[in-house]
Coordinates of C-alpha atoms in Angstrom, one line a residue:
L15 CA -61.8 -21.8 28.3
A16 CA -65.2 -21.7 26.7
K17 CA -67.1 -18.4 26.1
R18 CA -70.5 -18.5 28.0
G19 CA -72.4 -15.6 26.5
E20 CA -72.4 -11.9 25.5
D21 CA -72.4 -10.7 29.1
E22 CA -69.5 -8.9 30.8
I23 CA -67.6 -12.1 31.3
G24 CA -68.0 -12.9 27.7
L25 CA -66.8 -9.5 26.6
L26 CA -63.9 -9.8 29.0
Y27 CA -63.1 -13.2 27.5
D28 CA -63.0 -11.6 24.0
R29 CA -60.8 -8.9 25.2
F30 CA -58.5 -11.3 26.9
G31 CA -58.3 -13.4 23.7
Q32 CA -57.4 -10.4 21.6
M33 CA -54.6 -9.4 24.1
L34 CA -53.3 -12.9 24.1
E35 CA -53.1 -13.0 20.3
Q36 CA -51.4 -9.6 20.3
L37 CA -48.8 -10.9 22.7
R38 CA -48.2 -14.0 20.6
T39 CA -47.9 -11.8 17.5
R40 CA -45.4 -9.6 19.3
E41 CA -43.4 -12.6 20.5
R42 CA -43.3 -14.0 16.9
E43 CA -42.1 -10.6 15.7
R44 CA -39.6 -10.3 18.4
D45 CA -38.3 -13.8 17.7
G46 CA -38.0 -12.9 14.0
V47 CA -36.0 -9.8 14.9
L48 CA -33.8 -11.7 17.2
E49 CA -33.2 -14.4 14.5
A50 CA -32.4 -11.7 12.0
L51 CA -30.0 -10.1 14.4
R52 CA -28.4 -13.5 15.1
Q53 CA -28.0 -14.1 11.4
S54 CA -26.5 -10.7 10.9
E55 CA -24.1 -11.3 13.7
V56 CA -23.1 -14.6 12.2
Q57 CA -22.5 -13.0 8.8
Y58 CA -20.6 -10.1 10.4
R59 CA -18.3 -12.5 12.3
S60 CA -17.8 -14.6 9.2
V61 CA -16.6 -11.6 7.3
F62 CA -14.7 -10.1 10.2
E63 CA -12.7 -13.3 10.8
G64 CA -12.4 -14.2 7.1
V65 CA -10.6 -11.2 5.7
N66 CA -6.8 -11.3 5.1
D67 CA -6.1 -8.1 6.9
A68 CA -5.8 -7.8 10.7
I69 CA -8.7 -5.8 12.1
V70 CA -8.5 -3.9 15.4
I71 CA -11.5 -1.9 16.6
H72 CA -10.9 1.0 19.1
D73 CA -13.5 2.9 21.2
K74 CA -13.3 6.5 19.9
E75 CA -13.5 8.1 23.4
T76 CA -11.3 5.9 25.4
G77 CA -9.0 4.5 22.7
R78 CA -9.2 1.0 24.2
I79 CA -9.4 -2.0 22.0
V80 CA -12.9 -3.5 22.0
D81 CA -12.6 -6.2 19.3
V82 CA -10.0 -7.9 17.1
N83 CA -10.1 -10.7 14.6
L84 CA -8.0 -13.8 14.4
R85 CA -5.6 -12.3 11.8
A86 CA -4.8 -9.5 14.3
L87 CA -3.8 -12.1 17.0
E88 CA -1.6 -13.8 14.5
T89 CA 0.0 -10.6 13.3
Y90 CA 0.8 -9.2 16.7
Q91 CA 1.5 -12.7 18.3
L92 CA -0.7 -11.8 21.3
S93 CA -3.7 -13.5 22.9
R94 CA -7.1 -11.9 22.7
A95 CA -6.8 -10.9 26.4
E96 CA -3.4 -9.3 25.8
M97 CA -4.8 -7.4 22.8
L98 CA -7.8 -6.1 24.8
A99 CA -5.5 -5.0 27.6
C100 CA -3.1 -3.0 25.4
D101 CA -2.7 0.6 26.8
G102 CA 0.0 2.1 24.5
T103 CA 3.1 0.8 26.4
R104 CA 3.8 -1.8 23.7
D105 CA 4.8 0.6 20.9
E106 CA 7.3 -1.8 19.4
S107 CA 5.8 -5.1 20.4
G108 CA 2.1 -4.4 19.9
P109 CA -0.6 -2.6 17.9
P110 CA -0.4 1.2 17.5
M111 CA -2.5 2.9 20.2
P112 CA -4.0 6.4 20.7
Q113 CA -2.0 6.6 23.9
G114 CA 1.3 5.7 22.2
A115 CA 3.5 6.9 19.4
A116 CA 0.6 6.7 16.9
G117 CA -1.5 9.1 18.9
E118 CA -1.4 11.9 16.3
F119 CA -2.8 9.5 13.6
F120 CA -5.6 8.4 15.9
A121 CA -6.5 12.0 16.8
R122 CA -6.9 12.9 13.1
A123 CA -8.9 9.7 12.4
A124 CA -11.2 10.6 15.3
G125 CA -11.8 13.9 13.7
G126 CA -13.1 12.2 10.6
S127 CA -9.9 12.3 8.5
P128 CA -8.8 8.7 7.4
Q129 CA -5.2 8.0 8.1
R130 CA -2.6 5.6 6.7
F131 CA 0.9 5.0 8.0
E132 CA 3.6 2.3 8.4
W133 CA 4.3 0.7 11.7
R134 CA 7.4 -1.2 12.9
L135 CA 6.6 -4.2 14.9
R136 CA 9.1 -6.3 16.9
K137 CA 7.6 -9.8 17.2
S138 CA 8.0 -12.0 20.3
D139 CA 10.8 -14.0 18.5
G140 CA 12.7 -10.8 17.9
E141 CA 11.8 -10.6 14.2
I142 CA 11.0 -7.1 12.8
A143 CA 7.8 -6.8 10.7
W144 CA 6.5 -3.8 8.8
L145 CA 2.8 -3.1 8.8
D146 CA 0.6 -0.8 6.7
V147 CA -2.0 0.6 9.0
S148 CA -5.2 2.4 7.9
L149 CA -7.5 4.2 10.4
K150 CA -11.1 5.2 9.7
L151 CA -13.9 6.5 11.9
N152 CA -16.8 4.1 12.0
R153 CA -20.3 4.3 13.5
V154 CA -21.9 1.1 14.9
A155 CA -25.2 1.2 16.8
E156 CA -24.9 4.9 17.5
R157 CA -21.4 4.4 18.9
E158 CA -18.3 5.8 17.2
Q159 CA -15.3 3.6 16.8
I160 CA -12.0 3.8 15.1
L161 CA -11.4 0.8 12.8
A162 CA -7.7 -0.1 12.2
S163 CA -7.1 -2.2 9.1
V164 CA -3.6 -3.7 9.2
R165 CA -1.6 -5.5 6.5
D166 CA 1.8 -7.1 6.8
I167 CA 4.1 -5.5 4.2
T168 CA 7.4 -7.0 5.4
D169 CA 8.0 -8.9 2.2
R170 CA 7.4 -5.7 0.2
K171 CA 9.8 -3.7 2.4
R172 CA 12.4 -6.3 2.1
A173 CA 12.1 -6.4 -1.7
E174 CA 12.3 -2.6 -1.8
A175 CA 15.5 -2.6 0.3
E176 CA 17.0 -5.3 -2.0
L177 CA 16.0 -3.3 -5.1
A178 CA 17.5 -0.1 -3.7
S179 CA 20.7 -2.0 -2.8
T180 CA 20.9 -3.5 -6.3
R181 CA 20.3 0.0 -7.9
N182 CA 23.1 1.4 -5.7
Y183 CA 25.5 -1.3 -6.7
L184 CA 24.7 -0.9 -10.4
R185 CA 25.0 2.9 -10.1
N186 CA 28.5 2.4 -8.6
V187 CA 29.5 0.1 -11.4
F188 CA 28.0 2.5 -13.9
D189 CA 30.0 5.4 -12.5
S190 CA 33.2 3.4 -12.2
L191 CA 33.5 3.0 -16.0
T192 CA 36.0 5.2 -17.6
S193 CA 34.0 5.3 -20.8
M194 CA 31.2 7.7 -21.2
L195 CA 27.8 5.9 -21.0
I196 CA 24.5 7.6 -21.8
S197 CA 21.0 6.0 -22.2
I198 CA 18.3 7.6 -24.4
D199 CA 14.6 7.0 -25.0
P200 CA 13.0 6.2 -28.4
E201 CA 13.1 9.9 -29.3
G202 CA 16.8 10.3 -28.5
R203 CA 16.3 12.1 -25.2
V204 CA 18.7 11.5 -22.4
T205 CA 17.4 9.4 -19.5
Q206 CA 20.6 8.4 -17.6
W207 CA 24.4 9.1 -17.7
N208 CA 27.5 8.2 -15.7
A209 CA 30.2 10.2 -14.0
A210 CA 32.5 10.1 -17.0
A211 CA 29.7 11.6 -19.2
E212 CA 29.2 14.3 -16.5
A213 CA 32.9 15.2 -16.6
A214 CA 32.9 15.4 -20.4
I215 CA 29.8 17.5 -20.6
G216 CA 31.0 20.0 -18.0
P217 CA 29.0 22.3 -15.6
T218 CA 25.8 22.1 -17.7
W219 CA 25.3 18.3 -17.1
R220 CA 22.7 18.9 -14.4
G221 CA 20.1 20.0 -16.9
I222 CA 20.6 17.3 -19.6
G223 CA 17.9 14.9 -18.5
G224 CA 15.1 14.9 -21.1
R225 CA 17.2 16.8 -23.7
L226 CA 18.2 15.4 -27.1
V227 CA 21.5 13.7 -26.8
W228 CA 22.9 15.3 -30.0
E229 CA 22.1 18.7 -28.4
V230 CA 23.8 17.8 -25.2
M231 CA 26.8 16.4 -27.0
P232 CA 27.1 18.2 -30.3
F233 CA 29.9 15.9 -31.5
L234 CA 27.3 13.1 -31.7
A235 CA 25.2 15.1 -34.2
P236 CA 26.8 13.4 -37.3
Y237 CA 25.8 10.0 -35.9
R238 CA 22.1 10.9 -35.4
S239 CA 21.1 8.5 -38.2
H240 CA 23.0 5.7 -36.6
L241 CA 21.3 6.3 -33.3
M242 CA 17.8 6.4 -34.8
A243 CA 18.6 3.2 -36.8
T244 CA 19.5 1.3 -33.6
L245 CA 16.3 2.6 -32.0
A246 CA 14.2 1.5 -35.0
T247 CA 15.9 -1.9 -35.9
R248 CA 17.0 -2.9 -32.4
R249 CA 20.4 -3.7 -33.9
P250 CA 23.7 -2.5 -32.4
V251 CA 26.1 -0.2 -34.2
R252 CA 29.9 0.0 -33.7
L253 CA 31.9 2.9 -35.0
Y254 CA 35.6 2.7 -34.6
R255 CA 38.2 5.5 -34.5
Q256 CA 35.8 8.4 -35.3
K257 CA 37.4 11.8 -35.6
V258 CA 35.6 14.5 -33.8
A259 CA 34.9 17.5 -36.1
G260 CA 37.1 20.5 -35.3
E261 CA 39.3 18.4 -32.9
K262 CA 42.1 16.8 -34.9
S263 CA 43.6 15.0 -31.9
R264 CA 40.4 13.5 -30.6
V265 CA 39.4 10.1 -31.9
L266 CA 36.5 8.1 -30.4
D267 CA 35.1 4.6 -30.5
I268 CA 31.3 4.8 -30.3
D269 CA 29.1 1.8 -29.5
I270 CA 25.3 2.1 -29.8
F271 CA 23.2 -0.8 -28.6
P272 CA 19.5 -1.3 -27.9
I273 CA 18.2 -1.6 -24.3
V274 CA 14.9 -2.0 -22.5
Q275 CA 14.3 0.6 -19.7
A276 CA 11.5 2.0 -17.6
G277 CA 8.9 3.3 -20.0
G278 CA 9.8 1.2 -22.9
Q279 CA 12.7 0.6 -25.3
G280 CA 15.7 2.8 -25.8
A281 CA 19.4 2.7 -26.5
A282 CA 22.7 3.1 -24.8
I283 CA 25.7 4.9 -26.1
R284 CA 29.2 4.0 -24.9
I285 CA 32.0 6.4 -25.9

């Protein structure tokens, strides 16, 4: 359309052209904003789906699940539709929900206090899994949501149970020995002892942890240099048929040998 002059039609034409250019500018700006939003969404989904933890997002007010990532579907062995339909009735076979046994944790998280707890999950194949669940209040586009970050700790729990079982077994072996057995740290302070040592020490054994072994068992005082030598050189010492001072009828065999224990090196004394 060609401009014909500076009359009213010409001025109207100019005004129309300006408005048209403004509309085109706004469209370009809007397209730019939409593209930025699209890129942001792509990046968000990439991170959301790429993390190793299961992520479950709950609406703060209703408690319902509004979004989950793929790891969450794998962890709970549920479809996306089943996850979004969870209502708290799947306490053992689904995610923790505000309406279920984990309600107290959700209430605290909704109040702004981050929560962390362990959750026992029975999978569809009957296997029991243990999950570490963290809850945090999050704000997205003026809407408050509770973000649940979930990590499978089944292997860790299994290892802890096996370790506890091994410790219990070793403790039983330790206590079944008729010889007194005491472990000390590099300074000669008592760290562990068995039932035979408790019986020999008497009623005061409960307070011996952290005390110097030659103070707890005064009859070992003459062998302090041997104890320190083993701690320093890492070489065992064997002392046969040692007479206890002041006790003519008491004769002891004493073995001192180096060990590695929690917190560093030490020694064990078998009497």
